[in-house]
Coordinates of C-alpha atoms and ligand atoms in Angstrom, one line a residue:
M1 CA 32.8 14.2 141.4
D2 CA 32.6 13.6 145.2
T3 CA 35.5 11.4 146.3
Q4 CA 34.5 11.4 150.0
N5 CA 31.5 9.3 151.0
E6 CA 28.8 11.2 152.8
K7 CA 27.4 9.7 156.0
V8 CA 23.8 10.2 157.0
R9 CA 21.6 8.8 159.8
C10 CA 18.5 8.5 157.7
L11 CA 18.2 8.4 153.9
I12 CA 14.9 8.6 152.2
I13 CA 14.5 7.7 148.5
G14 CA 11.5 9.1 146.8
S15 CA 9.3 12.2 147.0
G16 CA 5.7 10.9 146.9
P17 CA 3.4 11.0 149.9
A18 CA 5.4 8.2 151.6
G19 CA 8.7 9.9 151.2
Y20 CA 7.6 13.3 152.4
T21 CA 5.7 11.9 155.3
A22 CA 8.7 9.8 156.3
A23 CA 10.7 13.0 156.0
I24 CA 8.3 15.1 158.2
Y25 CA 8.5 12.4 161.0
A26 CA 12.2 11.8 160.7
S27 CA 13.2 15.4 160.7
R28 CA 10.9 16.1 163.7
A29 CA 12.6 13.2 165.5
N30 CA 16.0 14.8 164.8
L31 CA 17.2 12.2 162.4
S32 CA 18.5 14.9 160.0
P33 CA 17.1 13.0 157.0
V34 CA 18.3 13.5 153.5
L35 CA 15.7 12.9 150.8
Y36 CA 16.4 12.2 147.1
E37 CA 13.5 13.2 145.0
G38 CA 14.0 10.6 142.3
I39 CA 12.9 10.4 138.7
Q40 CA 9.5 12.1 139.2
P41 CA 9.7 14.8 141.9
G42 CA 6.4 14.7 143.8
G43 CA 5.6 11.2 142.6
Q44 CA 2.5 9.9 140.8
L45 CA 0.2 12.5 142.3
T46 CA 1.9 15.2 140.3
T47 CA 0.2 13.6 137.2
T48 CA -3.3 13.8 138.6
T49 CA -5.7 16.7 138.7
E50 CA -8.1 16.7 141.6
V51 CA -7.5 14.6 144.7
E52 CA -10.8 14.3 146.7
N53 CA -10.0 11.5 149.0
F54 CA -7.0 12.8 151.0
P55 CA -8.3 13.5 154.5
G56 CA -8.2 17.2 155.5
Y57 CA -9.2 18.7 152.2
P58 CA -13.0 18.9 152.2
D59 CA -13.1 20.7 148.9
G60 CA -10.4 18.6 147.3
I61 CA -6.9 19.7 146.2
T62 CA -4.9 19.2 143.0
G63 CA -2.2 16.5 143.1
P64 CA 0.7 19.0 142.4
E65 CA -0.5 21.4 145.2
L66 CA -0.8 18.5 147.7
M67 CA 2.7 17.4 146.9
E68 CA 4.1 21.0 147.1
D69 CA 2.5 21.3 150.6
L70 CA 4.0 18.0 151.7
K71 CA 7.4 19.1 150.4
K72 CA 7.1 22.5 152.3
Q73 CA 6.1 20.7 155.5
A74 CA 9.2 18.4 155.2
A75 CA 11.5 21.3 154.4
R76 CA 10.1 23.3 157.4
F77 CA 11.5 20.7 159.8
G78 CA 14.8 20.7 158.1
T79 CA 14.8 17.7 155.7
D80 CA 17.6 18.1 153.2
I81 CA 15.7 17.7 150.0
R82 CA 17.8 17.0 146.9
R83 CA 17.3 16.5 143.2
G84 CA 18.9 13.2 142.1
I85 CA 18.2 9.6 141.1
V86 CA 19.5 6.7 143.1
T87 CA 21.2 4.4 140.6
A88 CA 22.7 1.6 142.8
A89 CA 22.4 0.2 146.3
D90 CA 24.7 -2.0 148.4
L91 CA 22.7 -3.3 151.4
S92 CA 25.2 -6.0 152.3
K93 CA 26.0 -4.3 155.6
A94 CA 25.3 -1.2 157.6
P95 CA 25.9 1.6 156.9
Y96 CA 24.2 1.0 153.6
K97 CA 25.8 2.4 150.5
I98 CA 23.6 4.2 148.1
T99 CA 24.9 5.6 144.8
V100 CA 23.3 8.7 143.3
E101 CA 23.5 9.5 139.6
G102 CA 26.2 6.8 139.2
E103 CA 28.8 8.9 141.1
K104 CA 28.1 10.1 144.6
V105 CA 27.9 7.5 147.4
V106 CA 25.9 8.2 150.5
E107 CA 26.3 5.9 153.5
A108 CA 23.1 5.6 155.4
E109 CA 22.5 4.1 158.9
T110 CA 18.8 3.8 158.0
L111 CA 17.2 3.7 154.6
I112 CA 13.6 4.4 153.8
I113 CA 12.7 3.2 150.3
C114 CA 9.7 5.1 148.9
T115 CA 10.4 4.8 145.2
G116 CA 6.8 4.2 144.2
A117 CA 5.6 2.5 141.0
T118 CA 5.7 3.4 137.3
A119 CA 3.1 3.0 134.6
K120 CA 3.5 -0.1 132.4
Y121 CA 3.7 0.0 128.6
L122 CA 2.9 -2.7 126.1
G123 CA 6.4 -2.8 124.8
L124 CA 5.6 -1.9 121.2
P125 CA 8.4 0.0 119.3
D126 CA 5.6 2.4 118.2
E127 CA 5.0 3.5 121.9
A128 CA 8.6 4.9 121.9
K129 CA 8.3 6.3 118.4
Y130 CA 5.2 8.3 119.3
A131 CA 6.2 9.2 122.8
G132 CA 4.9 12.7 123.5
M133 CA 3.2 12.6 120.0
G134 CA 0.0 10.9 121.0
V135 CA 1.1 8.2 123.4
S136 CA 0.5 8.8 127.1
A137 CA 0.2 6.8 130.3
C138 CA -1.8 9.5 132.1
A139 CA -5.2 10.7 130.8
T140 CA -5.5 13.3 133.5
C141 CA -2.2 14.9 132.5
D142 CA -2.7 14.8 128.8
G143 CA -6.4 14.4 128.2
F144 CA -6.8 18.2 127.7
F145 CA -4.9 17.9 124.4
Y146 CA -7.6 15.6 123.0
R147 CA -10.7 17.7 123.4
K148 CA -13.2 16.7 120.7
K149 CA -10.8 14.2 119.2
N150 CA -10.8 10.4 119.2
V151 CA -8.7 8.4 121.7
A152 CA -8.1 4.9 122.9
V153 CA -7.4 3.6 126.3
V154 CA -5.7 0.2 126.8
G155 CA -6.7 -2.0 129.8
G156 CA -9.7 -3.5 131.5
G157 CA -9.0 -2.5 135.2
D158 CA -10.3 0.3 137.3
T159 CA -7.6 2.6 136.1
A160 CA -8.5 2.0 132.5
C161 CA -12.2 2.6 133.2
E162 CA -11.4 5.8 135.2
E163 CA -9.2 7.1 132.4
A164 CA -11.8 6.2 129.7
L165 CA -14.5 8.0 131.7
Y166 CA -12.3 11.1 132.2
L167 CA -11.4 11.2 128.5
A168 CA -15.1 10.7 127.5
S169 CA -15.8 14.0 129.2
L170 CA -13.4 15.8 126.8
A171 CA -13.0 13.7 123.7
K172 CA -15.4 12.9 120.9
Q173 CA -15.0 9.2 121.0
V174 CA -13.1 6.9 123.3
Y175 CA -12.2 3.3 122.5
L176 CA -11.5 1.0 125.4
I177 CA -9.2 -1.8 124.2
V178 CA -9.5 -4.9 126.4
R179 CA -7.6 -8.1 125.7
K180 CA -10.1 -10.4 127.5
P181 CA -13.8 -10.8 126.8
Y182 CA -14.6 -9.0 130.1
L183 CA -13.5 -6.1 132.2
R184 CA -11.5 -6.7 135.4
A185 CA -12.7 -3.4 136.9
S186 CA -15.2 -3.1 139.8
K187 CA -18.9 -3.4 138.9
V188 CA -19.6 0.3 139.5
M189 CA -16.8 1.4 137.2
Q190 CA -18.0 -1.1 134.5
E191 CA -21.5 0.2 134.7
R192 CA -20.3 3.8 134.3
V193 CA -18.3 2.8 131.3
F194 CA -21.2 0.9 129.6
K195 CA -23.6 3.8 130.3
T196 CA -21.3 6.4 128.7
P197 CA -22.5 6.8 125.1
N198 CA -19.1 7.9 123.6
I199 CA -17.1 5.0 125.0
T200 CA -16.9 1.9 122.8
V201 CA -15.5 -1.2 124.5
L202 CA -13.5 -3.4 122.1
F203 CA -13.3 -6.7 123.9
E204 CA -10.7 -9.3 122.8
H205 CA -8.6 -6.8 121.0
N206 CA -4.9 -6.4 121.2
T207 CA -2.9 -3.5 119.9
V208 CA 0.0 -4.5 117.5
G209 CA 1.1 -1.1 116.3
L210 CA 0.4 2.6 115.8
F211 CA 0.5 4.7 112.6
G212 CA 0.5 8.3 111.6
E213 CA 2.7 10.9 109.8
N214 CA 3.4 13.5 112.5
G215 CA 1.9 11.8 115.5
V216 CA -0.6 9.1 116.2
E217 CA -3.4 8.9 113.6
G218 CA -4.5 5.4 114.4
A219 CA -3.9 2.0 115.9
H220 CA -3.6 -1.4 114.3
L221 CA -5.5 -3.9 116.4
V222 CA -6.1 -7.6 116.1
K223 CA -9.4 -9.1 117.3
R224 CA -9.3 -12.6 118.8
K225 CA -5.5 -12.9 118.2
G226 CA -4.3 -16.4 117.6
E227 CA -7.9 -17.8 117.1
A228 CA -9.2 -19.3 113.8
D229 CA -11.4 -16.2 113.3
E230 CA -8.6 -13.7 114.1
E231 CA -9.3 -10.4 112.4
K232 CA -7.3 -7.2 111.8
V233 CA -8.9 -4.0 112.7
D234 CA -7.6 -0.4 112.4
I235 CA -9.1 2.5 114.4
A236 CA -8.6 6.2 113.7
I237 CA -7.3 7.9 116.9
D238 CA -5.3 10.9 117.9
G239 CA -4.3 9.7 121.3
F240 CA -3.3 6.3 122.7
F241 CA -3.4 6.0 126.5
L242 CA -1.9 3.1 128.5
A243 CA -3.7 2.0 131.6
I244 CA -2.4 -1.6 132.1
G245 CA -1.0 -1.4 135.6
H246 CA 2.2 -0.3 137.3
K247 CA 5.6 -1.7 138.0
P248 CA 7.1 -1.1 141.4
N249 CA 10.5 0.7 141.3
S250 CA 12.4 -1.9 143.2
D251 CA 15.0 -3.2 140.7
I252 CA 18.1 -1.9 142.4
F253 CA 17.1 -3.4 145.7
K254 CA 16.2 -6.9 144.4
P255 CA 19.6 -8.5 145.2
W256 CA 19.1 -7.6 148.9
L257 CA 15.4 -7.6 149.6
E258 CA 12.6 -10.0 149.1
T259 CA 10.1 -9.0 146.4
D260 CA 7.0 -10.7 145.1
E261 CA 6.5 -11.9 141.5
V262 CA 5.5 -8.4 140.3
G263 CA 8.4 -6.7 142.1
Y264 CA 6.7 -5.3 145.2
I265 CA 9.1 -5.2 148.2
Q266 CA 8.0 -7.6 150.8
T267 CA 7.8 -6.2 154.4
I268 CA 7.1 -7.9 157.7
E269 CA 3.3 -8.0 158.0
G270 CA 1.8 -4.8 159.2
T271 CA 5.2 -3.0 159.4
P272 CA 7.5 -1.3 156.8
R273 CA 10.4 -3.4 158.0
T274 CA 12.3 -5.4 155.3
K275 CA 14.4 -8.4 156.0
V276 CA 17.5 -6.1 156.3
A277 CA 17.7 -4.4 159.7
G278 CA 17.4 -0.6 159.4
V279 CA 16.0 -0.7 155.8
F280 CA 12.3 0.1 155.5
A281 CA 10.0 0.2 152.5
A282 CA 6.9 2.5 152.3
G283 CA 4.3 3.5 149.8
D284 CA 3.5 1.9 146.5
V285 CA 6.8 0.2 146.1
A286 CA 5.7 -2.2 148.9
D287 CA 2.0 -2.0 148.5
P288 CA 0.2 -4.2 145.9
R289 CA -3.1 -3.9 147.7
Y290 CA -4.1 -0.4 148.6
R291 CA -1.8 2.0 146.6
Q292 CA -3.5 5.2 148.0
A293 CA -1.8 8.5 148.8
V294 CA -3.1 8.3 152.4
T295 CA -1.9 4.7 152.9
A296 CA 1.4 5.6 151.4
A297 CA 1.7 8.6 153.8
G298 CA 0.7 6.3 156.7
S299 CA 3.4 3.8 155.9
G300 CA 6.0 6.6 155.5
C301 CA 5.1 7.7 159.0
K302 CA 5.6 4.1 160.3
A303 CA 8.9 3.8 158.5
A304 CA 10.3 7.0 160.1
I305 CA 9.2 5.8 163.6
E306 CA 10.9 2.5 163.0
A307 CA 14.1 4.2 161.8
E308 CA 14.1 6.4 164.9
R309 CA 13.6 3.3 167.2
Y310 CA 16.3 1.4 165.4
L311 CA 18.8 4.2 165.7
S312 CA 18.1 4.8 169.4
E313 CA 18.4 1.0 170.1
K314 CA 21.8 1.0 168.4
G315 CA 22.7 4.2 170.2
I316 CA 23.6 5.9 166.8
Ligands
NDP401 P1 -5.0 -3.9 137.1 O1 -3.9 -4.7 137.3 O2 -6.2 -4.0 138.0 O3 -5.6 -4.0 135.6 C1 -4.7 -4.0 134.6 C2 -5.5 -4.1 133.3 O4 -4.6 -4.0 132.2 C3 -6.2 -5.5 133.2 O5 -7.4 -5.4 132.6 C4 -5.2 -6.3 132.3 O6 -5.8 -7.3 131.6 C5 -4.7 -5.2 131.4 N1 -3.4 -5.5 130.9 C6 -2.3 -5.8 131.6 N2 -1.2 -6.0 130.7 C7 -1.8 -5.9 129.5 C8 -1.2 -6.0 128.2 N3 0.1 -6.3 128.0 N4 -2.1 -5.8 127.1 C9 -3.3 -5.5 127.3 N5 -3.9 -5.4 128.5 C10 -3.1 -5.6 129.6 O7 -4.4 -2.4 137.2 P2 -5.2 -1.0 137.5 O8 -4.1 0.0 137.3 O9 -6.4 -0.8 136.7 O10 -5.6 -1.1 139.0 C11 -4.6 -1.3 140.0 C12 -5.3 -1.4 141.4 O11 -5.8 -0.1 141.8 C13 -6.5 -2.3 141.4 O12 -6.6 -2.9 142.6 C14 -7.7 -1.3 141.2 O13 -8.9 -1.8 141.7 C15 -7.2 -0.1 142.0 N6 -7.8 1.2 141.5 C16 -8.9 1.6 142.0 C17 -9.6 2.8 141.5 C18 -10.8 3.2 142.2 O14 -11.3 2.5 143.0 N7 -11.3 4.4 141.8 C19 -9.0 3.5 140.4 C20 -7.8 3.0 139.9 C21 -7.2 1.8 140.4 P3 -6.3 -8.7 132.2 O15 -7.6 -8.4 132.9 O16 -6.5 -9.5 130.9 O17 -5.2 -9.2 133.0

């Protein structure tokens, strides 16, 4: 265990497009940044297949390849990239104290928070029981295992529709389990879903449990839960996919920073500045609106420029 606190000029937490872009800019500005990769090295894009909307890749690129390229680019300019999960933060005064894996403390003159967001689950005990045995929050990662099988996707937003459409190209039958009588997704996504013959939309259905001997074999649903005509429905499925939104990974910073009702870190309009001087937030952890790889990268760039200006103003 380290007994001596390490001091750094710029600490970046997170290794998605925001974190690595901040690292590229900070290292090229001689801030000698240290970056902790966090729980999911490479971030959410490592769980996608093809990325077609990141500028500069006319033929598309896979998520893992894109993240590997960004990592290499950050390393090329000297970013100290480390495995490790940040478990606590003390932002009461600069230098800010960041605890890694409950042990090591790093003191940072500037902090760039790029901790991203994590997929939400319904909170059913069966989701944990069948984790890795039929329950997934990423169709593009795990869809392959369900070729010619029956699956269900929970959610009524764009993500749920996208996942259902992706799975429909592999699976035999896809159920889209929607708690409301309508989809929240954009019209174009709704139309695609309705036009796909092997997607069945189950409106006004809630999942109450899963069943199966050695993995998921089906789901217990309730139609019009709480209404007079409430009805229990079981569906036979091999895979159960969650697509009900994301939770920003901001919990450890909440005592010090302002967050909205969902947990997104609030920054000063148009900038990655938080209310704590020298602490910046970039990427999905601070972006309830766009949540794109390219916007995350852009905000990571802004955060590193802000960190550089803050340090030079302070003469650090
Ligand atoms: P959203 O918040 O838009 O949708 C979440 C969906 O999950 C809603 O239908 C919601 O139901 C449902 N839901 C939430 N909690 C539960 C629960 N406990 N039980 C059952 N259902 C639940 O999240 P998305 O991830 O779909 O999208 C996030 C953002 O990203 C959106 O702005 C979206 O437009 C965008 N996006 C765009 C894409 C594209 O353009 N290609 C692709 C993917 C995302 P309810 O409606 O009842 O609240």
